[in-house]
Amino acid sequence: MTIFLRFKNQALLDCALTHRSYVNEHRDVTEHNERLEFLGDAVLQFVVSEELYRCHPELSEAQLTRLRSKLVDEPQLAKFAKILDLGEFMYLGQGAIKDGGQNNPALLSDTFEAIVGAYFLDAGIEAVQGFVRSLFKDAIDTLIVPESKKVSSKIIDVKNRLQEWALANYKKVPEYFLIEELGPDHAKEFIFGVQINEQLLGTGKGRRKQAATKAAAQDALNKLSIFDELG
């Protein structure tokens, strides 16, 4: 196994690799990785934030936020999961396997977060920090321009841009809400809306809630030119 993490509790690792679709097809298995995914997401946010804050004092709060957003988004976490060969070891239901779940970016990203959550419970925050530093270093380096130490324009986060606009114009932050949840467990799609003053600004669809809210923010930004006032 390519995972260079040593688990004292093998059950935690097994749970982190178990997708809901596998549990649905195996009555002897009762736990899937969604709770660990929830925990891992929060741990990653903290650890990446601390690493960026410690190593890059030259970056502003806005730059740090944008860089962190890019480092923990679905495409980047899926890349990390592929580095660890997680797809080869994920426990998936037959439907998910037939649909290519081992290479599905959303499933890989979710599993990576679950692995982080499990490792935090198994080994503690310092172990996770060491793991993140070694794995994320190259990604951080490629997102920061060495000469100027400025964050690449590629990582401007649309949700941050929409929030800045909303605060400047309405002294409120945008509200994101779930409109619809579609598809089977192994191929979920979420449709989110974003609103201010109860007026819909945009909608977006994604395989993860984070992707769907970003798509909604992008849709809102694309439409802002026609919103002279929100009423």
PDB file of C-alpha atoms in Angstrom:
ATOM      1  CA  MET A   1       0.000   0.000   0.000  1.00  0.00           C
ATOM      2  CA  THR A   2       1.389   3.388  -0.984  1.00  0.00           C
ATOM      3  CA  ILE A   3      -0.046   5.238   2.029  1.00  0.00           C
ATOM      4  CA  PHE A   4       2.985   6.352   4.041  1.00  0.00           C
ATOM      5  CA  LEU A   5       1.002   6.638   7.260  1.00  0.00           C
ATOM      6  CA  ARG A   6       1.263   4.143  10.078  1.00  0.00           C
ATOM      7  CA  PHE A   7      -2.014   3.476  11.842  1.00  0.00           C
ATOM      8  CA  LYS A   8      -2.093   1.923  15.273  1.00  0.00           C
ATOM      9  CA  ASN A   9      -5.821   1.344  14.855  1.00  0.00           C
ATOM     10  CA  GLN A  10      -6.408  -0.547  11.601  1.00  0.00           C
ATOM     11  CA  ALA A  11     -10.170  -0.209  12.027  1.00  0.00           C
ATOM     12  CA  LEU A  12      -9.888   3.572  11.650  1.00  0.00           C
ATOM     13  CA  LEU A  13      -8.023   3.199   8.374  1.00  0.00           C
ATOM     14  CA  ASP A  14     -10.522   0.646   7.094  1.00  0.00           C
ATOM     15  CA  CYS A  15     -13.409   2.949   7.974  1.00  0.00           C
ATOM     16  CA  ALA A  16     -11.734   5.887   6.215  1.00  0.00           C
ATOM     17  CA  LEU A  17     -11.524   3.808   3.036  1.00  0.00           C
ATOM     18  CA  THR A  18     -15.133   2.601   3.177  1.00  0.00           C
ATOM     19  CA  HIS A  19     -17.686   4.394   1.018  1.00  0.00           C
ATOM     20  CA  ARG A  20     -21.388   4.393   1.841  1.00  0.00           C
ATOM     21  CA  SER A  21     -22.106   2.349  -1.306  1.00  0.00           C
ATOM     22  CA  TYR A  22     -20.025  -0.534   0.102  1.00  0.00           C
ATOM     23  CA  VAL A  23     -21.916  -0.497   3.393  1.00  0.00           C
ATOM     24  CA  ASN A  24     -25.221  -0.627   1.505  1.00  0.00           C
ATOM     25  CA  GLU A  25     -24.135  -3.898  -0.130  1.00  0.00           C
ATOM     26  CA  HIS A  26     -22.458  -5.526   2.899  1.00  0.00           C
ATOM     27  CA  ARG A  27     -24.701  -5.943   5.920  1.00  0.00           C
ATOM     28  CA  ASP A  28     -21.779  -7.026   8.099  1.00  0.00           C
ATOM     29  CA  VAL A  29     -20.184  -3.579   7.637  1.00  0.00           C
ATOM     30  CA  THR A  30     -21.902  -0.807   9.567  1.00  0.00           C
ATOM     31  CA  GLU A  31     -19.606   2.221   9.314  1.00  0.00           C
ATOM     32  CA  HIS A  32     -18.690   4.309   6.304  1.00  0.00           C
ATOM     33  CA  ASN A  33     -16.284   7.216   6.044  1.00  0.00           C
ATOM     34  CA  GLU A  34     -18.574  10.261   5.983  1.00  0.00           C
ATOM     35  CA  ARG A  35     -18.084  11.228   9.639  1.00  0.00           C
ATOM     36  CA  LEU A  36     -14.321  10.903   9.246  1.00  0.00           C
ATOM     37  CA  GLU A  37     -14.572  12.996   6.084  1.00  0.00           C
ATOM     38  CA  PHE A  38     -16.332  15.712   8.100  1.00  0.00           C
ATOM     39  CA  LEU A  39     -13.582  15.649  10.722  1.00  0.00           C
ATOM     40  CA  GLY A  40     -10.793  15.512   8.158  1.00  0.00           C
ATOM     41  CA  ASP A  41     -12.133  18.555   6.346  1.00  0.00           C
ATOM     42  CA  ALA A  42     -11.921  20.608   9.550  1.00  0.00           C
ATOM     43  CA  VAL A  43      -8.467  19.248  10.455  1.00  0.00           C
ATOM     44  CA  LEU A  44      -7.157  20.031   6.966  1.00  0.00           C
ATOM     45  CA  GLN A  45      -8.497  23.586   7.127  1.00  0.00           C
ATOM     46  CA  PHE A  46      -6.662  24.150  10.406  1.00  0.00           C
ATOM     47  CA  VAL A  47      -3.396  22.433   9.501  1.00  0.00           C
ATOM     48  CA  VAL A  48      -3.101  24.085   6.094  1.00  0.00           C
ATOM     49  CA  SER A  49      -3.976  27.468   7.615  1.00  0.00           C
ATOM     50  CA  GLU A  50      -1.308  27.077  10.294  1.00  0.00           C
ATOM     51  CA  GLU A  51       1.306  25.970   7.767  1.00  0.00           C
ATOM     52  CA  LEU A  52       0.630  28.890   5.444  1.00  0.00           C
ATOM     53  CA  TYR A  53       0.558  31.388   8.312  1.00  0.00           C
ATOM     54  CA  ARG A  54       3.842  30.076   9.727  1.00  0.00           C
ATOM     55  CA  CYS A  55       5.763  29.762   6.461  1.00  0.00           C
ATOM     56  CA  HIS A  56       4.512  32.787   4.534  1.00  0.00           C
ATOM     57  CA  PRO A  57       4.398  35.912   6.718  1.00  0.00           C
ATOM     58  CA  GLU A  58       4.613  38.026   3.558  1.00  0.00           C
ATOM     59  CA  LEU A  59       1.123  37.022   2.401  1.00  0.00           C
ATOM     60  CA  SER A  60      -1.966  39.001   3.308  1.00  0.00           C
ATOM     61  CA  GLU A  61      -5.094  37.527   4.892  1.00  0.00           C
ATOM     62  CA  ALA A  62      -6.854  37.560   1.526  1.00  0.00           C
ATOM     63  CA  GLN A  63      -3.931  35.831  -0.183  1.00  0.00           C
ATOM     64  CA  LEU A  64      -3.719  33.195   2.540  1.00  0.00           C
ATOM     65  CA  THR A  65      -7.442  32.523   2.248  1.00  0.00           C
ATOM     66  CA  ARG A  66      -7.285  32.139  -1.514  1.00  0.00           C
ATOM     67  CA  LEU A  67      -4.252  29.883  -1.358  1.00  0.00           C
ATOM     68  CA  ARG A  68      -5.809  27.673   1.302  1.00  0.00           C
ATOM     69  CA  SER A  69      -8.989  27.426  -0.755  1.00  0.00           C
ATOM     70  CA  LYS A  70      -7.039  26.144  -3.733  1.00  0.00           C
ATOM     71  CA  LEU A  71      -5.034  23.681  -1.653  1.00  0.00           C
ATOM     72  CA  VAL A  72      -8.089  22.005  -0.130  1.00  0.00           C
ATOM     73  CA  ASP A  73     -10.451  22.038  -3.096  1.00  0.00           C
ATOM     74  CA  GLU A  74     -11.667  18.856  -4.785  1.00  0.00           C
ATOM     75  CA  PRO A  75      -9.220  18.750  -7.730  1.00  0.00           C
ATOM     76  CA  GLN A  76      -6.172  19.243  -5.507  1.00  0.00           C
ATOM     77  CA  LEU A  77      -7.252  16.726  -2.855  1.00  0.00           C
ATOM     78  CA  ALA A  78      -8.027  14.217  -5.614  1.00  0.00           C
ATOM     79  CA  LYS A  79      -4.439  14.662  -6.847  1.00  0.00           C
ATOM     80  CA  PHE A  80      -3.126  13.934  -3.360  1.00  0.00           C
ATOM     81  CA  ALA A  81      -5.359  10.859  -3.172  1.00  0.00           C
ATOM     82  CA  LYS A  82      -3.875   9.602  -6.444  1.00  0.00           C
ATOM     83  CA  ILE A  83      -0.358  10.142  -5.096  1.00  0.00           C
ATOM     84  CA  LEU A  84      -1.347   7.875  -2.200  1.00  0.00           C
ATOM     85  CA  ASP A  85      -3.032   5.353  -4.543  1.00  0.00           C
ATOM     86  CA  LEU A  86      -6.199   5.606  -2.458  1.00  0.00           C
ATOM     87  CA  GLY A  87      -8.417   4.560  -5.356  1.00  0.00           C
ATOM     88  CA  GLU A  88      -6.855   1.122  -5.373  1.00  0.00           C
ATOM     89  CA  PHE A  89      -7.790   0.521  -1.743  1.00  0.00           C
ATOM     90  CA  MET A  90     -11.200   2.174  -1.420  1.00  0.00           C
ATOM     91  CA  TYR A  91     -14.091  -0.100  -0.440  1.00  0.00           C
ATOM     92  CA  LEU A  92     -16.812   0.679  -2.979  1.00  0.00           C
ATOM     93  CA  GLY A  93     -20.124  -0.866  -3.946  1.00  0.00           C
ATOM     94  CA  GLN A  94     -20.401  -2.614  -7.295  1.00  0.00           C
ATOM     95  CA  GLY A  95     -22.309   0.287  -8.827  1.00  0.00           C
ATOM     96  CA  ALA A  96     -19.581   2.731  -7.826  1.00  0.00           C
ATOM     97  CA  ILE A  97     -16.898   0.408  -9.186  1.00  0.00           C
ATOM     98  CA  LYS A  98     -18.685   0.060 -12.526  1.00  0.00           C
ATOM     99  CA  ASP A  99     -18.944   3.843 -12.729  1.00  0.00           C
ATOM    100  CA  GLY A 100     -15.195   4.182 -12.248  1.00  0.00           C
ATOM    101  CA  GLY A 101     -15.346   5.243  -8.624  1.00  0.00           C
ATOM    102  CA  GLN A 102     -11.671   4.464  -8.054  1.00  0.00           C
ATOM    103  CA  ASN A 103     -10.822   7.395 -10.324  1.00  0.00           C
ATOM    104  CA  ASN A 104     -13.734   9.674  -9.442  1.00  0.00           C
ATOM    105  CA  PRO A 105     -12.290  13.013  -8.198  1.00  0.00           C
ATOM    106  CA  ALA A 106     -15.164  13.574  -5.764  1.00  0.00           C
ATOM    107  CA  LEU A 107     -14.812  10.127  -4.171  1.00  0.00           C
ATOM    108  CA  LEU A 108     -11.025  10.414  -4.070  1.00  0.00           C
ATOM    109  CA  SER A 109     -11.219  13.843  -2.451  1.00  0.00           C
ATOM    110  CA  ASP A 110     -13.753  12.674   0.131  1.00  0.00           C
ATOM    111  CA  THR A 111     -11.644   9.627   0.959  1.00  0.00           C
ATOM    112  CA  PHE A 112      -8.532  11.750   1.359  1.00  0.00           C
ATOM    113  CA  GLU A 113     -10.341  13.929   3.890  1.00  0.00           C
ATOM    114  CA  ALA A 114     -11.502  10.800   5.711  1.00  0.00           C
ATOM    115  CA  ILE A 115      -7.923   9.520   5.841  1.00  0.00           C
ATOM    116  CA  VAL A 116      -6.815  12.802   7.405  1.00  0.00           C
ATOM    117  CA  GLY A 117      -9.603  12.591   9.968  1.00  0.00           C
ATOM    118  CA  ALA A 118      -8.717   9.014  10.826  1.00  0.00           C
ATOM    119  CA  TYR A 119      -5.006   9.816  11.106  1.00  0.00           C
ATOM    120  CA  PHE A 120      -5.782  12.710  13.428  1.00  0.00           C
ATOM    121  CA  LEU A 121      -7.708  10.384  15.744  1.00  0.00           C
ATOM    122  CA  ASP A 122      -5.029   7.714  15.522  1.00  0.00           C
ATOM    123  CA  ALA A 123      -1.834   9.745  15.808  1.00  0.00           C
ATOM    124  CA  GLY A 124      -2.703  13.304  16.813  1.00  0.00           C
ATOM    125  CA  ILE A 125      -2.371  16.762  15.306  1.00  0.00           C
ATOM    126  CA  GLU A 126       1.447  16.844  15.156  1.00  0.00           C
ATOM    127  CA  ALA A 127       1.528  13.706  13.040  1.00  0.00           C
ATOM    128  CA  VAL A 128      -1.039  15.204  10.675  1.00  0.00           C
ATOM    129  CA  GLN A 129       0.998  18.409  10.444  1.00  0.00           C
ATOM    130  CA  GLY A 130       4.083  16.432   9.416  1.00  0.00           C
ATOM    131  CA  PHE A 131       2.083  14.492   6.845  1.00  0.00           C
ATOM    132  CA  VAL A 132       0.559  17.653   5.359  1.00  0.00           C
ATOM    133  CA  ARG A 133       3.919  19.446   5.176  1.00  0.00           C
ATOM    134  CA  SER A 134       5.516  16.613   3.228  1.00  0.00           C
ATOM    135  CA  LEU A 135       2.590  16.082   0.868  1.00  0.00           C
ATOM    136  CA  PHE A 136       1.514  19.690   0.295  1.00  0.00           C
ATOM    137  CA  LYS A 137       4.947  21.290  -0.096  1.00  0.00           C
ATOM    138  CA  ASP A 138       5.227  20.984  -3.876  1.00  0.00           C
ATOM    139  CA  ALA A 139       1.642  22.149  -4.386  1.00  0.00           C
ATOM    140  CA  ILE A 140       2.236  25.224  -2.233  1.00  0.00           C
ATOM    141  CA  ASP A 141       5.439  26.027  -4.078  1.00  0.00           C
ATOM    142  CA  THR A 142       3.746  25.871  -7.471  1.00  0.00           C
ATOM    143  CA  LEU A 143       0.964  28.214  -6.347  1.00  0.00           C
ATOM    144  CA  ILE A 144       3.283  30.902  -5.047  1.00  0.00           C
ATOM    145  CA  VAL A 145       5.370  32.904  -7.525  1.00  0.00           C
ATOM    146  CA  PRO A 146       8.931  32.661  -6.110  1.00  0.00           C
ATOM    147  CA  GLU A 147      10.098  36.054  -7.386  1.00  0.00           C
ATOM    148  CA  SER A 148       7.303  38.151  -5.945  1.00  0.00           C
ATOM    149  CA  LYS A 149       5.859  35.790  -3.323  1.00  0.00           C
ATOM    150  CA  LYS A 150       2.398  36.675  -4.581  1.00  0.00           C
ATOM    151  CA  VAL A 151      -0.401  34.175  -4.963  1.00  0.00           C
ATOM    152  CA  SER A 152      -1.061  33.149  -8.550  1.00  0.00           C
ATOM    153  CA  SER A 153      -4.090  34.775 -10.153  1.00  0.00           C
ATOM    154  CA  LYS A 154      -5.298  31.266 -10.957  1.00  0.00           C
ATOM    155  CA  ILE A 155      -6.399  30.698  -7.372  1.00  0.00           C
ATOM    156  CA  ILE A 156      -8.714  33.680  -6.909  1.00  0.00           C
ATOM    157  CA  ASP A 157     -11.691  32.196  -5.108  1.00  0.00           C
ATOM    158  CA  VAL A 158     -15.079  33.151  -6.523  1.00  0.00           C
ATOM    159  CA  LYS A 159     -16.819  32.826  -3.161  1.00  0.00           C
ATOM    160  CA  ASN A 160     -14.404  35.314  -1.638  1.00  0.00           C
ATOM    161  CA  ARG A 161     -14.967  37.708  -4.530  1.00  0.00           C
ATOM    162  CA  LEU A 162     -18.727  37.465  -4.151  1.00  0.00           C
ATOM    163  CA  GLN A 163     -18.484  37.995  -0.393  1.00  0.00           C
ATOM    164  CA  GLU A 164     -16.291  41.066  -0.856  1.00  0.00           C
ATOM    165  CA  TRP A 165     -18.846  42.492  -3.290  1.00  0.00           C
ATOM    166  CA  ALA A 166     -21.771  41.741  -0.966  1.00  0.00           C
ATOM    167  CA  LEU A 167     -20.090  43.319   2.068  1.00  0.00           C
ATOM    168  CA  ALA A 168     -19.124  46.403   0.090  1.00  0.00           C
ATOM    169  CA  ASN A 169     -22.605  46.907  -1.347  1.00  0.00           C
ATOM    170  CA  TYR A 170     -25.013  45.464   1.225  1.00  0.00           C
ATOM    171  CA  LYS A 171     -23.006  44.962   4.435  1.00  0.00           C
ATOM    172  CA  LYS A 172     -24.106  41.321   4.357  1.00  0.00           C
ATOM    173  CA  VAL A 173     -22.482  38.035   3.447  1.00  0.00           C
ATOM    174  CA  PRO A 174     -24.099  35.852   0.771  1.00  0.00           C
ATOM    175  CA  GLU A 175     -26.254  32.963   1.974  1.00  0.00           C
ATOM    176  CA  TYR A 176     -25.826  29.552   0.345  1.00  0.00           C
ATOM    177  CA  PHE A 177     -28.621  26.997   0.523  1.00  0.00           C
ATOM    178  CA  LEU A 178     -29.265  23.504  -0.811  1.00  0.00           C
ATOM    179  CA  ILE A 179     -31.885  23.395  -3.555  1.00  0.00           C
ATOM    180  CA  GLU A 180     -31.740  19.729  -4.524  1.00  0.00           C
ATOM    181  CA  GLU A 181     -29.713  16.561  -3.999  1.00  0.00           C
ATOM    182  CA  LEU A 182     -29.591  14.148  -6.923  1.00  0.00           C
ATOM    183  CA  GLY A 183     -28.255  10.691  -7.782  1.00  0.00           C
ATOM    184  CA  PRO A 184     -27.158   7.536  -5.933  1.00  0.00           C
ATOM    185  CA  ASP A 185     -24.724   7.558  -3.018  1.00  0.00           C
ATOM    186  CA  HIS A 186     -21.669   6.942  -5.185  1.00  0.00           C
ATOM    187  CA  ALA A 187     -22.548   9.653  -7.707  1.00  0.00           C
ATOM    188  CA  LYS A 188     -24.260  12.413  -5.753  1.00  0.00           C
ATOM    189  CA  GLU A 189     -24.863  15.803  -7.307  1.00  0.00           C
ATOM    190  CA  PHE A 190     -25.841  18.883  -5.326  1.00  0.00           C
ATOM    191  CA  ILE A 191     -27.610  21.993  -6.559  1.00  0.00           C
ATOM    192  CA  PHE A 192     -27.028  25.080  -4.407  1.00  0.00           C
ATOM    193  CA  GLY A 193     -28.319  28.613  -4.616  1.00  0.00           C
ATOM    194  CA  VAL A 194     -26.841  31.833  -3.280  1.00  0.00           C
ATOM    195  CA  GLN A 195     -28.935  34.791  -2.175  1.00  0.00           C
ATOM    196  CA  ILE A 196     -28.843  38.202  -0.536  1.00  0.00           C
ATOM    197  CA  ASN A 197     -31.938  39.757   1.021  1.00  0.00           C
ATOM    198  CA  GLU A 198     -33.795  36.596   0.031  1.00  0.00           C
ATOM    199  CA  GLN A 199     -33.226  37.307  -3.656  1.00  0.00           C
ATOM    200  CA  LEU A 200     -31.575  34.575  -5.687  1.00  0.00           C
ATOM    201  CA  LEU A 201     -28.292  35.653  -7.292  1.00  0.00           C
ATOM    202  CA  GLY A 202     -27.118  32.386  -8.792  1.00  0.00           C
ATOM    203  CA  THR A 203     -27.263  28.603  -8.761  1.00  0.00           C
ATOM    204  CA  GLY A 204     -24.649  25.918  -9.247  1.00  0.00           C
ATOM    205  CA  LYS A 205     -24.270  22.167  -9.484  1.00  0.00           C
ATOM    206  CA  GLY A 206     -21.407  19.981  -8.286  1.00  0.00           C
ATOM    207  CA  ARG A 207     -20.409  16.525  -7.133  1.00  0.00           C
ATOM    208  CA  ARG A 208     -19.536  18.013  -3.755  1.00  0.00           C
ATOM    209  CA  LYS A 209     -21.269  20.729  -1.791  1.00  0.00           C
ATOM    210  CA  GLN A 210     -18.136  22.873  -1.949  1.00  0.00           C
ATOM    211  CA  ALA A 211     -18.040  22.622  -5.736  1.00  0.00           C
ATOM    212  CA  ALA A 212     -21.748  23.417  -6.004  1.00  0.00           C
ATOM    213  CA  THR A 213     -21.494  26.532  -3.823  1.00  0.00           C
ATOM    214  CA  LYS A 214     -18.508  27.722  -5.845  1.00  0.00           C
ATOM    215  CA  ALA A 215     -20.473  27.195  -9.045  1.00  0.00           C
ATOM    216  CA  ALA A 216     -23.344  29.201  -7.557  1.00  0.00           C
ATOM    217  CA  ALA A 217     -20.964  32.005  -6.644  1.00  0.00           C
ATOM    218  CA  GLN A 218     -19.517  32.014 -10.159  1.00  0.00           C
ATOM    219  CA  ASP A 219     -23.024  32.124 -11.628  1.00  0.00           C
ATOM    220  CA  ALA A 220     -23.853  35.072  -9.392  1.00  0.00           C
ATOM    221  CA  LEU A 221     -20.710  36.944 -10.407  1.00  0.00           C
ATOM    222  CA  ASN A 222     -21.520  36.340 -14.066  1.00  0.00           C
ATOM    223  CA  LYS A 223     -24.986  37.834 -13.562  1.00  0.00           C
ATOM    224  CA  LEU A 224     -24.065  40.749 -11.303  1.00  0.00           C
ATOM    225  CA  SER A 225     -23.951  43.207 -14.189  1.00  0.00           C
ATOM    226  CA  ILE A 226     -27.745  42.941 -14.530  1.00  0.00           C
ATOM    227  CA  PHE A 227     -28.451  43.403 -10.813  1.00  0.00           C
ATOM    228  CA  ASP A 228     -28.574  47.140 -10.336  1.00  0.00           C
ATOM    229  CA  GLU A 229     -30.325  46.654  -7.009  1.00  0.00           C
ATOM    230  CA  LEU A 230     -31.585  43.717  -5.054  1.00  0.00           C
ATOM    231  CA  GLY A 231     -34.777  45.281  -3.772  1.00  0.00           C
TER     232      GLY A 231
END
